[in-house]
Coordinates of C-alpha atoms and ligand atoms in Angstrom, one line a residue:
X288 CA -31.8 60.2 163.1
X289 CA -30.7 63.0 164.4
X290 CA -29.4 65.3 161.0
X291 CA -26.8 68.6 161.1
X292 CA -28.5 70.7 157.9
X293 CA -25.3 70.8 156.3
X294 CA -26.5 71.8 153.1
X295 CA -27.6 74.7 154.3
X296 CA -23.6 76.4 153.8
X297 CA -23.8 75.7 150.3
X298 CA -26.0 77.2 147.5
X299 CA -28.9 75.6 146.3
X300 CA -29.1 73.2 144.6
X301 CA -25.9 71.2 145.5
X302 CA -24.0 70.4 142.2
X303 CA -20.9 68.1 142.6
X304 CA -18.8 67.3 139.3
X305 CA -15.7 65.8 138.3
X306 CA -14.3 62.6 136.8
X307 CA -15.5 59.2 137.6
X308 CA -11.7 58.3 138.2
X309 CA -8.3 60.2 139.0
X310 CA -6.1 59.6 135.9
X311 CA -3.6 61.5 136.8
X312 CA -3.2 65.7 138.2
X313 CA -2.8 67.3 135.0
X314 CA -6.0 65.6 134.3
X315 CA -7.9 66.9 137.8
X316 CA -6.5 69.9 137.8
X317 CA -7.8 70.4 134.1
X318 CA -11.1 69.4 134.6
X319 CA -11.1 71.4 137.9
X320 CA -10.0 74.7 135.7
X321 CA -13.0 74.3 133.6
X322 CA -15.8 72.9 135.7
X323 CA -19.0 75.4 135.2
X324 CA -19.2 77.8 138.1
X325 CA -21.9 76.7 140.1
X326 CA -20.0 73.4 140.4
X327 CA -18.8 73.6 144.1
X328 CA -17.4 70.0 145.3
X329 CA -14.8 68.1 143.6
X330 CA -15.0 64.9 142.7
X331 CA -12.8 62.2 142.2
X332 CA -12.8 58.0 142.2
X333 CA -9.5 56.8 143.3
X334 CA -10.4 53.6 144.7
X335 CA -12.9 51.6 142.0
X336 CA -15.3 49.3 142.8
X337 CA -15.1 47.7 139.0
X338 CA -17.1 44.5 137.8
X339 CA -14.7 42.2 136.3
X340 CA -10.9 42.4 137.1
X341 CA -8.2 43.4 135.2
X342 CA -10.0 46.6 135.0
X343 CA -8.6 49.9 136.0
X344 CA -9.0 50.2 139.9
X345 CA -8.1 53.4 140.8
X346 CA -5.1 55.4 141.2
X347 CA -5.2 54.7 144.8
X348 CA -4.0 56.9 148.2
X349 CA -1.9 59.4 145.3
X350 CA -4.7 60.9 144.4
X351 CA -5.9 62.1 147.6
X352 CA -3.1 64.4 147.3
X353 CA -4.2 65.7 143.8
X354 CA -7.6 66.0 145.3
X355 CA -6.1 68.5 147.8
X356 CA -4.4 70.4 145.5
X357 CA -7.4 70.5 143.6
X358 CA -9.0 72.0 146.8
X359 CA -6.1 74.1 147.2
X360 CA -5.7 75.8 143.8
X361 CA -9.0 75.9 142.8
X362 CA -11.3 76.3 146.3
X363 CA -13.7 73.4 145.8
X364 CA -14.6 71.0 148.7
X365 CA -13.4 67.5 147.6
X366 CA -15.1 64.0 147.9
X367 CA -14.2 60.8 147.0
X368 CA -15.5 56.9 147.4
X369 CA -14.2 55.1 150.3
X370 CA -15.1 51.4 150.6
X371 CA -12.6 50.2 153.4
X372 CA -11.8 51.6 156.8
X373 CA -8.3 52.0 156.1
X374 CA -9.9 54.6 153.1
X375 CA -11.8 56.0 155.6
X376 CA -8.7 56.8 157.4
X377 CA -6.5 57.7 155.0
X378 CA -9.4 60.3 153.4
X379 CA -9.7 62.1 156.6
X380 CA -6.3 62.2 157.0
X381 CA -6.0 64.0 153.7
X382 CA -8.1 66.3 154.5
X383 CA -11.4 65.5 152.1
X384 CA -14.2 67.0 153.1
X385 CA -17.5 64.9 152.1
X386 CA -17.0 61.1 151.7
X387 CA -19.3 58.9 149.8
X388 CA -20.0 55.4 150.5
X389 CA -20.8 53.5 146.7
X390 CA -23.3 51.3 145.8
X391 CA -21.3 47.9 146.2
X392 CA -20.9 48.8 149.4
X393 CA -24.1 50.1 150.9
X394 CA -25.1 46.2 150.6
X395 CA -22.8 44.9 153.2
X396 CA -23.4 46.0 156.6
X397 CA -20.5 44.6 158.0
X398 CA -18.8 46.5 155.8
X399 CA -20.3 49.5 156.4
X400 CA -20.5 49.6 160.2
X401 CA -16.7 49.2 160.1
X402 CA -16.3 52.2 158.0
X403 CA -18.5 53.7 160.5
X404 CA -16.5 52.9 163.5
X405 CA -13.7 54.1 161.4
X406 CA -15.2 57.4 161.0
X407 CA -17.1 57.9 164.9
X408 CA -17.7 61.2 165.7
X409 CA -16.4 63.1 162.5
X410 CA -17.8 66.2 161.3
X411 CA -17.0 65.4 157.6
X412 CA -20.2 64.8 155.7
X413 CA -21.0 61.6 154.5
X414 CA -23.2 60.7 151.3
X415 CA -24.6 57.3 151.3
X416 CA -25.4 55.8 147.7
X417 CA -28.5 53.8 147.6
X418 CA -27.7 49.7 147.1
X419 CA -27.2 48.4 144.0
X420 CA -30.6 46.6 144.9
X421 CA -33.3 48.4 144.9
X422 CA -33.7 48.2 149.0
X423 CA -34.7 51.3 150.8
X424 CA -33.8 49.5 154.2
X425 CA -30.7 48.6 153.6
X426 CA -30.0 52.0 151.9
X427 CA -31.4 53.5 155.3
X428 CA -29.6 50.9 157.6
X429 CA -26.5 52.3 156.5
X430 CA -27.2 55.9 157.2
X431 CA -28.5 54.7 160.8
X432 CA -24.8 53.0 161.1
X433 CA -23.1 56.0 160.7
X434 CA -25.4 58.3 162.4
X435 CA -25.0 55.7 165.6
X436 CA -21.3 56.5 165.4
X437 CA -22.3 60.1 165.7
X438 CA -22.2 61.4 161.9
X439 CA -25.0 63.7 161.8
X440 CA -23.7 65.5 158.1
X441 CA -25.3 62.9 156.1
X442 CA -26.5 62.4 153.1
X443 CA -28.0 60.0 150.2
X444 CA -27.0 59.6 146.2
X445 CA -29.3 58.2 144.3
X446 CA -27.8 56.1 141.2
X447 CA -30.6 54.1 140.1
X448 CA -30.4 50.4 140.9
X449 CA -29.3 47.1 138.8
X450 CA -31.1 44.8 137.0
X451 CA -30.2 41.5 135.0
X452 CA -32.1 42.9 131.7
X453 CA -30.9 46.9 130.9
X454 CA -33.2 48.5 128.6
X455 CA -32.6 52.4 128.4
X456 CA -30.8 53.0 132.0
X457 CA -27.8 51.3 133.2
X458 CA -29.5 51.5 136.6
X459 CA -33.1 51.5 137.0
X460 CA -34.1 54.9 138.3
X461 CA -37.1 53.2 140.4
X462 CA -38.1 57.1 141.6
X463 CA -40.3 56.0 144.2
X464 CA -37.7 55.0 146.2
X465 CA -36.0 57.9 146.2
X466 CA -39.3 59.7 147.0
X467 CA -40.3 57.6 149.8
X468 CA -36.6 57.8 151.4
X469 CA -37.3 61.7 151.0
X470 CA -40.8 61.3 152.6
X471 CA -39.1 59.1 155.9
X472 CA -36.2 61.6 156.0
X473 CA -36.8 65.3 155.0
X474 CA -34.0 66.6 156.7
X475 CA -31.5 63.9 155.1
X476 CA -30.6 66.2 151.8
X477 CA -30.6 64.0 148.6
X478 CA -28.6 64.0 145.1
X479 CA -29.3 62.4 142.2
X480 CA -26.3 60.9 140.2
X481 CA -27.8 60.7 137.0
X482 CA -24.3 60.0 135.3
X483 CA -25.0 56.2 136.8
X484 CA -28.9 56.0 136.2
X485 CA -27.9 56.6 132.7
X486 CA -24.8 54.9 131.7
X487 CA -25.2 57.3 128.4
X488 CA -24.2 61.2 128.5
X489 CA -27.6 62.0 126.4
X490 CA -30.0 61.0 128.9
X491 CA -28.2 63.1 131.9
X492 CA -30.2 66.6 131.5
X493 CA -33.5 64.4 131.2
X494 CA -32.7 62.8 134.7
X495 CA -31.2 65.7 135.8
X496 CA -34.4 67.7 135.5
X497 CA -36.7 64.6 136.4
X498 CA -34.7 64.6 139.6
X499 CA -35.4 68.8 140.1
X500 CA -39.2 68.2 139.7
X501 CA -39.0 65.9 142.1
X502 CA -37.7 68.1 144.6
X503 CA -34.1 66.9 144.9
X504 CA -31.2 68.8 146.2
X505 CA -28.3 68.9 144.2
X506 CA -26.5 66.5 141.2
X507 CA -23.6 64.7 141.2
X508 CA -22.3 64.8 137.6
X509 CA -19.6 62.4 136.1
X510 CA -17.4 65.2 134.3
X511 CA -14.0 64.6 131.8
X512 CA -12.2 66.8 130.0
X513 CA -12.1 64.5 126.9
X514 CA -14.3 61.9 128.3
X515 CA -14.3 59.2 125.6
X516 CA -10.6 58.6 126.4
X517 CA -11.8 58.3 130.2
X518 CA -10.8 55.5 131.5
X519 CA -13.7 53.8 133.6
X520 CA -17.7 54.8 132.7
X521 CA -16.5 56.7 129.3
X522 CA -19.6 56.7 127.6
X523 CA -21.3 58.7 130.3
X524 CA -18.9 60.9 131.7
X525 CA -19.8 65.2 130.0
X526 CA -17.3 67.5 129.3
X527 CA -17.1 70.6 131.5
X528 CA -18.9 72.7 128.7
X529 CA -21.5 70.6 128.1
X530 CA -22.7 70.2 131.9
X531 CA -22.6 74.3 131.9
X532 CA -25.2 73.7 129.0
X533 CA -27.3 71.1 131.5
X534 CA -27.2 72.9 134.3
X535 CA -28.0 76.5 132.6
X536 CA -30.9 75.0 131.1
X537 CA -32.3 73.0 133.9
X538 CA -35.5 74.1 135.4
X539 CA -34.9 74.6 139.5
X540 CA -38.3 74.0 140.8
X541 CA -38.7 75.2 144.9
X542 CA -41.1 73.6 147.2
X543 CA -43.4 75.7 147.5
X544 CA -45.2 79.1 146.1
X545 CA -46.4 81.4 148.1
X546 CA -49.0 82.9 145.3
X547 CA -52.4 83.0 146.2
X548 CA -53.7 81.9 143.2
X549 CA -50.9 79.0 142.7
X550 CA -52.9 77.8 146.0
X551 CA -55.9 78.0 144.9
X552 CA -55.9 76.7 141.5
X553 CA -53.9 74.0 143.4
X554 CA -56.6 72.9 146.4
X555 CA -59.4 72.9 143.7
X556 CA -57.7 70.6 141.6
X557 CA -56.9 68.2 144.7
X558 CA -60.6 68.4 145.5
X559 CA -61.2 67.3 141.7
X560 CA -58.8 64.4 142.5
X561 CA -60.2 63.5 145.8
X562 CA -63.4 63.2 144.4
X563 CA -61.9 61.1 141.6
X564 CA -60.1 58.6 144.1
X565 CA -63.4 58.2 146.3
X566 CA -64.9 57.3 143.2
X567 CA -62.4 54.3 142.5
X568 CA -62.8 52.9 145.9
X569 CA -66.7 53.0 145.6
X570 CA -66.1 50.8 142.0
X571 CA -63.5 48.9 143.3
X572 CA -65.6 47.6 146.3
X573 CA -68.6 46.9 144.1
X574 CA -65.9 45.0 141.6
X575 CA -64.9 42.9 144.9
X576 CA -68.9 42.0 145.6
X577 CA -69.1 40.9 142.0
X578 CA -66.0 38.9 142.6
X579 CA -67.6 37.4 145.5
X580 CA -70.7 36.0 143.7
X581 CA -68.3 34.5 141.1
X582 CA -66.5 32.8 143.9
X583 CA -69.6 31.3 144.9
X584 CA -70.4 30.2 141.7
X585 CA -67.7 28.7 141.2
X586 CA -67.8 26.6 144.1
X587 CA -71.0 25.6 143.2
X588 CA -69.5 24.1 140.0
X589 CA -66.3 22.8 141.7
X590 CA -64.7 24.6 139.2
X591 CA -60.7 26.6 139.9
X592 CA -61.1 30.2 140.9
X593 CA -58.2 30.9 138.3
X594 CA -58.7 30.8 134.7
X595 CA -55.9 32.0 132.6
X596 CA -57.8 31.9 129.3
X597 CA -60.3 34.4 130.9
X598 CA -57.4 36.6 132.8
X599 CA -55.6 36.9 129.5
X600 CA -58.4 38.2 127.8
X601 CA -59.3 40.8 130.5
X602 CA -55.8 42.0 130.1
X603 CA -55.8 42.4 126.5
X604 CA -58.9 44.1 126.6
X605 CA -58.0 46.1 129.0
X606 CA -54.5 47.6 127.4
X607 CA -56.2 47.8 123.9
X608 CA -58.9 50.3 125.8
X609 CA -55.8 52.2 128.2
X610 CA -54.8 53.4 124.6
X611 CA -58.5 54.5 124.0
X612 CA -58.8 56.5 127.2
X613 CA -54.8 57.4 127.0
X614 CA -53.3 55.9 130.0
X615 CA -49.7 53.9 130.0
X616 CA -50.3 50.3 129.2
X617 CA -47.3 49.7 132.3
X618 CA -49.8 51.2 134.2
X619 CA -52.8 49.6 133.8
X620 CA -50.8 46.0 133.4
X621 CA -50.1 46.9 137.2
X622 CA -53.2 48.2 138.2
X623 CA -55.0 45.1 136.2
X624 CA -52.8 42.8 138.3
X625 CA -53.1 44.1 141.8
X626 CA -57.3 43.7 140.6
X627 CA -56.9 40.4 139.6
X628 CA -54.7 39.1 142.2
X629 CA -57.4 40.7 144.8
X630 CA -60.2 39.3 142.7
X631 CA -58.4 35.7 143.0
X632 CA -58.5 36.3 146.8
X633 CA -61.7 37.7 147.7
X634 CA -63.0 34.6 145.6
X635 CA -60.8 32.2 147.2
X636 CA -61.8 33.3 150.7
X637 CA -65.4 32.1 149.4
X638 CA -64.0 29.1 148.3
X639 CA -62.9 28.4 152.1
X640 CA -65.5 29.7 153.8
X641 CA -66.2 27.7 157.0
X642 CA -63.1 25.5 156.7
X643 CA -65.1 24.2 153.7
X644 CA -63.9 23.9 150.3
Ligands
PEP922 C1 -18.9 56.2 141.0 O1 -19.5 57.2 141.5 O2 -17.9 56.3 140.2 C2 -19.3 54.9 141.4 C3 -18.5 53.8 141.4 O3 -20.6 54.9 141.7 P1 -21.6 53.7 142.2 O4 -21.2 53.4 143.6 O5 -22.9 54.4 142.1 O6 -21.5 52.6 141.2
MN923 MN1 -18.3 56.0 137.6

């Protein structure tokens, strides 16, 4: 894709605040007086994707013009959601410097190549918020559709991604994708929105500095003035003084440190791990040989290469000793899976050997 480093005009990181809908101006234009000072873009929901109907919906096209006279009065850029090409229209006619595209509507790409063609050739930025599923293709199809309509200010929100059962997150933060999308697209600068990951103001400056560690650009914040009277996404929408608090205490990590010693200490560690990984595979392949004879035992015997009772116990064995040596039972569930479900084919392959079974 071919990317304008539009982040570069702004300091880093990139924080964007503001409510998650326009009530009304004397509510933007409050929130806009006290927004923290390293808050430099607006922002402002006027047209609201919401679940169920009868909710609130927005304000609609009115509050492009209190966005502008939040730009006006207070010198922030402005940004709203557009999910149509007629608000693609009416945004740039208003003047609003970075559009975002939500979550709903990354999903369709009809939808979003017409909001492209609706936008062709403008030099507003454009942030792209992953899918509501978590789909890195689809997230990056949609960039590709603008950027073939010549937007090359682009950029992608990460707001965590849905699921049927919610534990602690509203949306399932899923950071690999966000990582991998960084590691196809370096120059594509991304945010994290941890207002949606969390669905809960206390877990914002956990995400918030989660998302810093991982080398993310900038936050776009859910911010109220009296936030439990908000009214869509009350519970985690901040008040302006409490995102000063997150954002004075977050932790900006860079990319890189040019010490000496930093690099050092750093490439004998990797070696340490290197080592470590080698060592894996070598275990791993003798664990697949083993596997092997099984499968030919088993054919000998006529008997099925799965066995539940025996997987079951492997597992539970296995997560009672991850606690011995320390290591996440989530992780070695998964690891212990991916095994298994390699054992079960190396053996199988036995099984067929020679079109024989
Ligand atoms: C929002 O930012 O208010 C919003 C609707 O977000 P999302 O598209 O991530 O649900
Ligand atoms: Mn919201």
């Amino acid at each position: 894709m071919n990317i304008t480093n539009w982040i570069a005009e702004f300091q880093k990181p990139l924080f964007i605040a503001g409510p998650c809908s326009a009530e009304s101006e004397k509510q933007m234009l409050q929130i806009a007086s006290t927004l923290p000072e390293q808050v430099k873009v607006f922002r402002a929901g006027i047209w609201k994707p919401r679940t169920k109907p009868n909710s609130f919906e927005g304000v609609g096209a009115i509050g492009l013009k209190w966005l502008k006279k939040v730009k006006e009065e207070y010198g922030f850029k402005i940004t709203t959601e557009i999910a149509t090409a007629s608000h693609a229209k009416l945004a740039l006619e208003h003047d609003v410097d970075i559009l975002w595209i939500g979550a709903r509507t990354t999903v369709n790409p009809f939808q979003v190549q017409e909001i492209a063609d609706a936008l062709r050739g403008t030099d507003k930025i454009v942030l792209v918020k992953n899918p509501v599923n978590p789909d890195l293709d689809l997230w990056i199809g949609a960039l590709e559709r603008l950027n073939g309509e010549g937007i090359t200010k682009l950029g992608a929100i990460h707001r965590g991604f849905s699921t049927y059962k919610k534990d602690r997150y509203r949306n399932q933060p899923q950071w690999q994708i966000p990582l991998d999308f960084k590691n196809l697209f370096p120059q594509i600068p991304l945010i994290c929105d941890p207002s949606h990951i969390a669905g809960d103001r206390n877990l914002i400056a956990e995400i918030a500095q989660k998302s810093f560690n991982f080398g993310f650009d900038g936050l776009m914040v859910e911010t109220h003035h009296t936030p439990d009277e908000a009214w869509s996404d009350a519970a985690q929408q901040v008040t302006p003084d409490r995102l000063k608090s997150i954002i004075n205490n977050l932790k900006i990590r860079t990319q890189d440190d040019l010490d000496m010693n930093y690099h050092f200490a750093l490439e004998s560690l990797r070696n340490k791990i290197d080592d470590k990984d080698k060592a894996v595979l070598e275990i791993l392949s003798e664990r697949m040989e083993i596997a092997k004879q099984i499968g030919g035992l088993k054919k000998k015997h006529n008997v099925t290469v799965y066995q539940p009772k025996r997987w079951n116990l492997l597992r539970e064995f296995m997560l009672e000793l991850a606690n011995t040596y320390g290591l996440s039972e989530e992780f070695i569930r998964d690891f212990m899976t991916a095994v298994h479900q390699e054992s079960i084919k190396v053996q199988n392959t036995i099984m067929t050997e020679n079109g024989k079974i």
